[in-house]
Short mmCIF file of C-alpha atoms in Angstrom, two decimals:
data_model
loop_
_atom_site.label_atom_id
_atom_site.label_comp_id
_atom_site.label_asym_id
_atom_site.label_seq_id
_atom_site.Cartn_x
_atom_site.Cartn_y
_atom_site.Cartn_z
CA THR F 25 154.78 165.67 112.08
CA VAL F 26 152.53 163.73 109.72
CA GLY F 27 149.86 161.60 111.41
CA ARG F 28 149.15 157.99 110.57
CA GLY F 29 145.93 158.86 108.73
CA MET F 30 147.73 161.37 106.51
CA VAL F 31 150.51 158.87 105.78
CA ASN F 32 147.96 156.23 104.76
CA LYS F 33 146.19 158.78 102.57
CA ILE F 34 149.44 159.76 100.82
CA VAL F 35 150.49 156.14 100.32
CA VAL F 36 147.12 155.04 98.87
CA THR F 37 146.91 158.06 96.54
CA THR F 38 150.47 157.54 95.31
CA LEU F 39 149.84 153.81 94.77
CA LEU F 40 146.67 154.42 92.78
CA THR F 41 148.33 157.04 90.60
CA ALA F 42 151.36 154.85 89.93
CA LEU F 43 149.34 151.74 89.06
CA LEU F 44 147.10 153.69 86.71
CA ALA F 45 150.20 155.02 84.96
CA TRP F 46 151.35 151.42 84.44
CA GLY F 47 147.98 150.54 82.88
CA ALA F 48 146.99 147.99 85.53
CA SER F 49 143.37 146.80 85.56
CA ALA F 50 142.83 145.99 89.25
CA VAL F 51 144.34 148.90 91.15
CA THR F 52 143.58 148.16 94.79
CA THR F 53 141.20 146.36 97.15
CA ILE F 54 139.86 147.66 100.48
CA ARG F 55 137.72 145.72 102.95
CA ALA F 56 134.85 148.17 103.45
CA HIS F 57 132.16 146.18 105.28
CA GLU F 58 132.43 142.89 107.14
CA GLY F 59 128.85 142.02 106.28
CA GLY F 60 129.11 142.81 102.56
CA VAL F 61 128.55 145.98 100.51
CA CYS F 62 124.86 146.37 99.65
CA ALA F 63 124.82 149.88 98.10
CA MET F 64 127.06 152.68 96.85
CA ALA F 65 126.56 156.35 95.90
CA LEU F 66 128.90 159.00 94.51
CA ASN F 67 128.44 162.71 95.19
CA PRO F 68 128.06 164.97 92.10
CA GLN F 69 131.56 166.38 92.55
CA ALA F 70 133.05 162.84 92.61
CA THR F 71 134.92 163.70 95.81
CA LEU F 72 132.99 161.45 98.21
CA LEU F 73 131.87 157.84 97.97
CA ALA F 74 129.20 156.46 100.29
CA THR F 75 128.84 152.74 100.93
CA ALA F 76 126.27 150.78 102.90
CA GLY F 77 126.90 147.44 104.54
CA GLU F 78 124.86 144.46 105.60
CA GLU F 79 126.08 145.11 109.16
CA LYS F 80 123.85 148.25 109.29
CA SER F 81 126.59 150.86 108.88
CA VAL F 82 127.03 153.56 106.23
CA LYS F 83 130.56 154.75 105.47
CA ILE F 84 131.83 157.82 103.64
CA TRP F 85 135.15 157.72 101.80
CA GLU F 86 137.16 160.66 100.52
CA LEU F 87 138.30 160.48 96.91
CA PRO F 88 140.77 160.04 95.31
CA SER F 89 142.57 158.60 98.35
CA LEU F 90 139.71 156.31 99.46
CA THR F 91 140.26 157.51 103.01
CA LEU F 92 137.45 156.67 105.44
CA VAL F 93 136.12 159.96 106.86
CA ALA F 94 132.85 158.93 108.54
CA THR F 95 131.03 155.86 109.80
CA LEU F 96 127.30 156.26 110.42
CA LYS F 97 125.12 153.94 112.46
CA ASN F 98 121.71 155.57 112.07
CA HIS F 99 119.61 152.48 111.35
CA GLU F 100 118.44 149.53 113.42
CA LYS F 101 118.45 147.35 110.28
CA LYS F 102 120.54 147.41 107.12
CA SER F 103 120.20 150.53 104.99
CA CYS F 104 120.81 149.51 101.38
CA GLN F 105 119.46 152.68 99.72
CA LEU F 106 121.75 155.71 99.33
CA ALA F 107 121.48 159.02 97.47
CA PHE F 108 123.26 162.39 97.54
CA ASP F 109 121.48 165.70 96.97
CA ALA F 110 122.30 167.89 93.97
CA GLU F 111 125.00 169.86 95.78
CA GLY F 112 126.60 166.85 97.42
CA LYS F 113 126.04 168.42 100.84
CA THR F 114 123.62 165.82 102.19
CA LEU F 115 123.64 162.04 102.06
CA PHE F 116 120.31 160.22 102.37
CA SER F 117 120.00 156.64 103.55
CA GLY F 118 116.95 154.40 103.60
CA GLY F 119 116.74 151.22 105.61
CA ASP F 120 114.83 148.05 106.21
CA ASP F 121 113.71 149.73 109.45
CA GLY F 122 111.63 152.17 107.36
CA LYS F 123 113.70 155.19 108.41
CA VAL F 124 114.98 157.81 105.96
CA MET F 125 118.01 159.60 107.40
CA ALA F 126 119.79 162.75 106.20
CA TYR F 127 123.48 163.30 107.05
CA ARG F 128 124.96 166.78 106.58
CA ILE F 129 128.48 166.41 105.22
CA VAL F 130 129.87 169.70 106.60
CA SER F 131 128.22 169.83 110.03
CA LYS F 132 128.33 166.02 110.45
CA GLU F 133 124.80 166.06 111.80
CA SER F 134 122.20 163.34 111.20
CA ARG F 135 118.46 163.67 111.40
CA GLN F 136 115.50 161.50 110.55
CA ILE F 137 113.37 162.99 107.79
CA ALA F 138 110.77 160.22 107.46
CA ALA F 139 109.53 157.03 109.08
CA MET F 140 107.87 154.74 106.57
CA ALA F 141 105.59 151.85 107.50
CA THR F 142 107.53 149.26 105.48
CA PRO F 143 111.17 148.65 104.48
CA ILE F 144 112.60 151.00 101.86
CA PHE F 145 113.24 149.29 98.53
CA SER F 146 114.54 152.18 96.42
CA MET F 147 115.45 155.89 96.40
CA ALA F 148 116.25 158.60 93.84
CA TYR F 149 116.90 162.33 94.18
CA ASP F 150 115.05 164.87 92.00
CA VAL F 151 117.68 167.56 91.36
CA GLN F 152 115.19 169.99 89.81
CA ARG F 153 112.65 170.02 92.65
CA HIS F 154 115.03 169.05 95.43
CA ARG F 155 112.83 166.17 96.47
CA LEU F 156 113.68 162.63 97.46
CA ALA F 157 111.69 159.79 95.88
CA VAL F 158 111.31 156.88 98.31
CA GLY F 159 109.97 153.50 97.25
CA THR F 160 108.32 151.23 99.85
CA GLY F 161 105.80 148.41 99.95
CA GLN F 162 103.07 151.08 99.87
CA GLY F 163 104.31 152.84 96.74
CA VAL F 164 106.53 155.85 95.98
CA THR F 165 106.49 159.01 98.10
CA MET F 166 108.17 162.34 97.27
CA ILE F 167 109.70 163.93 100.39
CA ASP F 168 110.98 167.49 100.88
CA PRO F 169 114.13 167.01 103.01
CA GLU F 170 113.97 170.58 104.35
CA THR F 171 110.31 170.91 105.36
CA LEU F 172 109.78 167.13 105.79
CA ALA F 173 106.55 167.50 103.79
CA LYS F 174 105.38 164.36 102.02
CA GLY F 175 103.50 164.17 98.76
CA SER F 176 100.69 161.72 98.16
CA VAL F 177 101.75 158.10 97.76
CA MET F 178 101.97 156.97 94.13
CA MET F 179 100.79 153.36 94.04
CA PHE F 180 101.65 150.94 91.25
CA GLY F 181 100.37 147.62 92.56
CA THR F 182 103.93 146.30 92.80
CA GLN F 183 107.06 146.64 94.91
CA PRO F 184 109.14 149.55 93.52
CA LEU F 185 112.50 147.77 93.39
CA ALA F 186 114.27 150.48 91.36
CA LEU F 187 113.80 154.21 90.76
CA ALA F 188 115.36 156.65 88.28
CA ILE F 189 114.56 160.24 87.34
CA SER F 190 115.02 161.59 83.80
CA ARG F 191 115.94 165.26 84.01
CA GLN F 192 115.33 165.80 80.29
CA THR F 193 111.70 164.63 80.39
CA ASN F 194 110.78 165.32 84.01
CA ARG F 195 109.74 161.69 84.46
CA LEU F 196 110.11 159.18 87.23
CA ALA F 197 110.76 155.58 86.21
CA VAL F 198 109.65 152.85 88.61
CA GLY F 199 110.89 149.30 88.10
CA GLY F 200 108.65 146.76 89.74
CA SER F 201 108.49 143.18 90.88
CA ASP F 202 105.65 142.89 88.32
CA HIS F 203 108.29 143.09 85.48
CA HIS F 204 106.96 146.46 84.26
CA ILE F 205 108.62 149.89 84.16
CA HIS F 206 106.12 152.59 85.10
CA LEU F 207 106.78 156.12 83.79
CA VAL F 208 105.24 158.99 85.77
CA ASP F 209 105.13 162.73 85.08
CA LEU F 210 106.68 164.32 88.17
CA GLN F 211 104.78 167.58 87.74
CA THR F 212 101.33 165.99 87.76
CA GLN F 213 102.30 162.61 89.32
CA SER F 214 100.20 160.96 86.60
CA PRO F 215 101.25 157.85 84.62
CA VAL F 216 102.47 158.47 81.07
CA ASN F 217 103.68 155.06 79.89
CA LEU F 218 104.22 151.41 80.76
CA LEU F 219 107.26 149.56 79.43
CA SER F 220 106.76 145.80 79.48
CA ARG F 221 109.54 143.94 77.69
CA HIS F 222 111.07 142.40 80.85
CA LYS F 223 109.73 138.97 81.77
CA PHE F 224 110.51 139.05 85.48
CA ALA F 225 111.32 141.66 88.16
CA VAL F 226 113.19 144.83 87.18
CA TRP F 227 116.28 145.07 89.40
CA ALA F 228 118.02 148.25 88.22
CA LEU F 229 117.23 151.50 86.42
CA LEU F 230 119.56 154.23 85.17
CA ALA F 231 118.54 157.53 83.55
CA ASP F 232 121.02 158.85 80.98
CA ARG F 233 122.46 162.19 82.11
CA ASP F 234 122.58 163.76 78.65
CA ILE F 235 119.72 162.39 76.55
CA SER F 236 116.14 161.19 77.04
CA ARG F 237 117.08 157.57 77.52
CA LEU F 238 116.56 154.97 80.24
CA TYR F 239 118.49 151.76 80.89
CA SER F 240 116.98 148.80 82.72
CA ALA F 241 118.22 145.44 83.99
CA GLY F 242 116.08 142.57 85.17
CA GLU F 243 115.85 139.15 86.67
CA ASP F 244 115.31 137.79 83.13
CA ARG F 245 119.01 138.53 82.35
CA GLN F 246 118.09 141.32 79.95
CA THR F 247 119.57 144.83 80.02
CA LEU F 248 117.62 147.18 77.76
CA ALA F 249 117.77 150.78 76.49
CA TRP F 250 114.55 152.77 76.17
CA SER F 251 113.43 156.12 74.86
CA VAL F 252 111.62 157.98 77.64
CA ALA F 253 109.10 159.39 75.16
CA ALA F 254 105.46 158.99 76.20
CA ASP F 255 104.57 156.75 73.23
CA ALA F 256 107.62 154.45 73.22
CA LYS F 257 106.65 150.80 73.72
CA GLU F 258 109.65 148.83 72.45
CA PRO F 259 113.27 149.09 73.65
CA LEU F 260 115.80 150.83 71.44
CA PHE F 261 118.19 147.91 71.80
CA ALA F 262 119.28 145.11 74.12
CA PHE F 263 122.73 145.04 75.66
CA GLU F 264 124.98 142.28 74.40
CA GLY F 265 125.60 139.35 76.78
CA ALA F 266 124.07 141.13 79.77
CA GLY F 267 123.76 138.31 82.31
CA ALA F 268 122.01 138.78 85.65
CA THR F 269 122.79 142.48 86.14
CA LEU F 270 122.02 143.98 89.56
CA ILE F 271 123.31 147.55 89.20
CA LEU F 272 124.04 150.04 86.39
CA ALA F 273 126.30 153.09 86.09
CA GLN F 274 127.24 155.58 83.38
CA SER F 275 130.74 156.91 82.75
CA ARG F 276 131.42 160.62 83.14
CA SER F 277 131.58 161.07 79.35
CA GLY F 278 128.34 159.14 78.91
CA ARG F 279 129.91 156.79 76.37
CA VAL F 280 130.13 153.70 78.59
CA ILE F 281 127.54 151.81 80.65
CA ALA F 282 128.77 149.45 83.36
CA GLY F 283 126.74 146.60 84.80
CA GLY F 284 127.53 144.72 88.00
CA GLY F 285 126.38 141.11 87.93
CA MET F 286 125.15 138.50 90.33
CA ASP F 287 128.04 136.37 89.08
CA GLY F 288 130.63 138.94 90.27
CA VAL F 289 131.36 140.04 86.70
CA ILE F 290 131.45 143.68 85.59
CA ARG F 291 130.40 144.22 81.99
CA LEU F 292 131.12 147.39 80.02
CA TRP F 293 129.00 148.38 77.03
CA HIS F 294 128.90 151.21 74.50
CA SER F 295 125.93 153.40 75.44
CA THR F 296 125.08 154.13 71.80
CA ASP F 297 124.23 150.58 70.71
CA GLY F 298 124.71 148.20 73.67
CA LYS F 299 127.68 146.39 72.13
CA LYS F 300 129.92 144.82 74.75
CA ARG F 301 133.27 146.50 75.17
CA GLU F 302 134.77 144.15 77.74
CA GLN F 303 134.00 142.18 80.87
CA PHE F 304 136.04 140.97 83.82
CA GLN F 305 135.62 138.97 87.00
CA ALA F 306 135.56 141.73 89.62
CA HIS F 307 134.33 139.94 92.75
CA ASP F 308 133.93 136.40 94.05
CA GLN F 309 130.32 137.19 94.89
CA ALA F 310 127.60 139.49 93.53
CA VAL F 311 128.44 143.10 92.58
CA ARG F 312 126.13 145.47 94.49
CA GLY F 313 127.63 148.84 93.57
CA VAL F 314 129.46 150.42 90.60
CA VAL F 315 130.50 154.07 90.14
CA PHE F 316 132.76 155.87 87.67
CA VAL F 317 135.25 158.48 88.91
CA GLY F 318 136.04 160.33 85.69
CA ALA F 319 139.03 162.52 86.48
CA GLN F 320 141.02 159.54 87.73
CA GLY F 321 139.81 157.08 85.08
CA TRP F 322 138.55 154.72 87.76
CA LEU F 323 135.67 152.36 88.15
CA ILE F 324 134.95 151.50 91.80
CA SER F 325 132.93 148.41 92.62
CA GLY F 326 131.53 146.89 95.81
CA GLY F 327 130.61 143.26 96.37
CA ASP F 328 128.80 140.88 98.66
CA GLU F 329 132.09 139.79 100.20
CA GLY F 330 132.53 143.31 101.61
CA ASP F 331 135.33 144.62 99.39
CA LEU F 332 135.71 147.85 97.46
CA LYS F 333 137.83 147.44 94.34
CA VAL F 334 139.29 150.14 92.11
CA TRP F 335 139.75 149.45 88.41
CA SER F 336 141.50 151.37 85.66
CA VAL F 337 138.95 151.91 82.87
CA LYS F 338 139.38 153.97 79.71
CA ASP F 339 136.27 156.08 79.17
#
């Protein structure tokens, strides 16, 4: 006997596969959160998708079927910061309640690993040192999820709205409400550069997986590419027709950068020169999350209206 959950899983997987074979753009839509999707994270194996909602829940979805496997209610306020560890065994969530929670995927156990004094604005996982970078109103703190030890607070005189870690250069990028991008050496926690081309707040940062490059998007409707070298002061190039981009993602091959916009539009660019490849109206409201699932050729997006949408995208 096949249970209802297994039937749904088989039907959704079959539907997605069939529609992709037909070359459809919009594959399927799932209502994920009644209060709107405010964050998304993909595990390194691309087998689990985590989403956070305005209604204070975090949900975990199995891929490729998009089957809901867990619903977490570990925060008293919304938790719009998500990150997986390097092995994909732990999901971290940071909330407006100041709590940083760790959820073990296999044991299904949750524990609080930090209580910050202010809401959490940003998070990023350091895969080399196995540390979690947490941005709050006080600055950025590196936390060891196992020992719960905290490093000294790195203060930048601004709200750290976005964080990214470059594995190639061992640098933390901090995008602030002061319109600057602060580059910090993670070994010494000392500043190495200040990138200042944005005119208003920096909303999103993305570190290239393969080369020493950083992508940024800001309130000024600019999306820029930077070298993460210590002496770089000017962007390498600006992305064509960027709009008000809230979130950035890189395809599994590295050739495509996706941007989710405040206008509900998803824009796809070539990562080599920022030329626009295509754009499409993905959501009726702002796009808060975008991830690529390479093996399936999918782009999954989440919007303020609460929907997850799956798109067929050629990498």
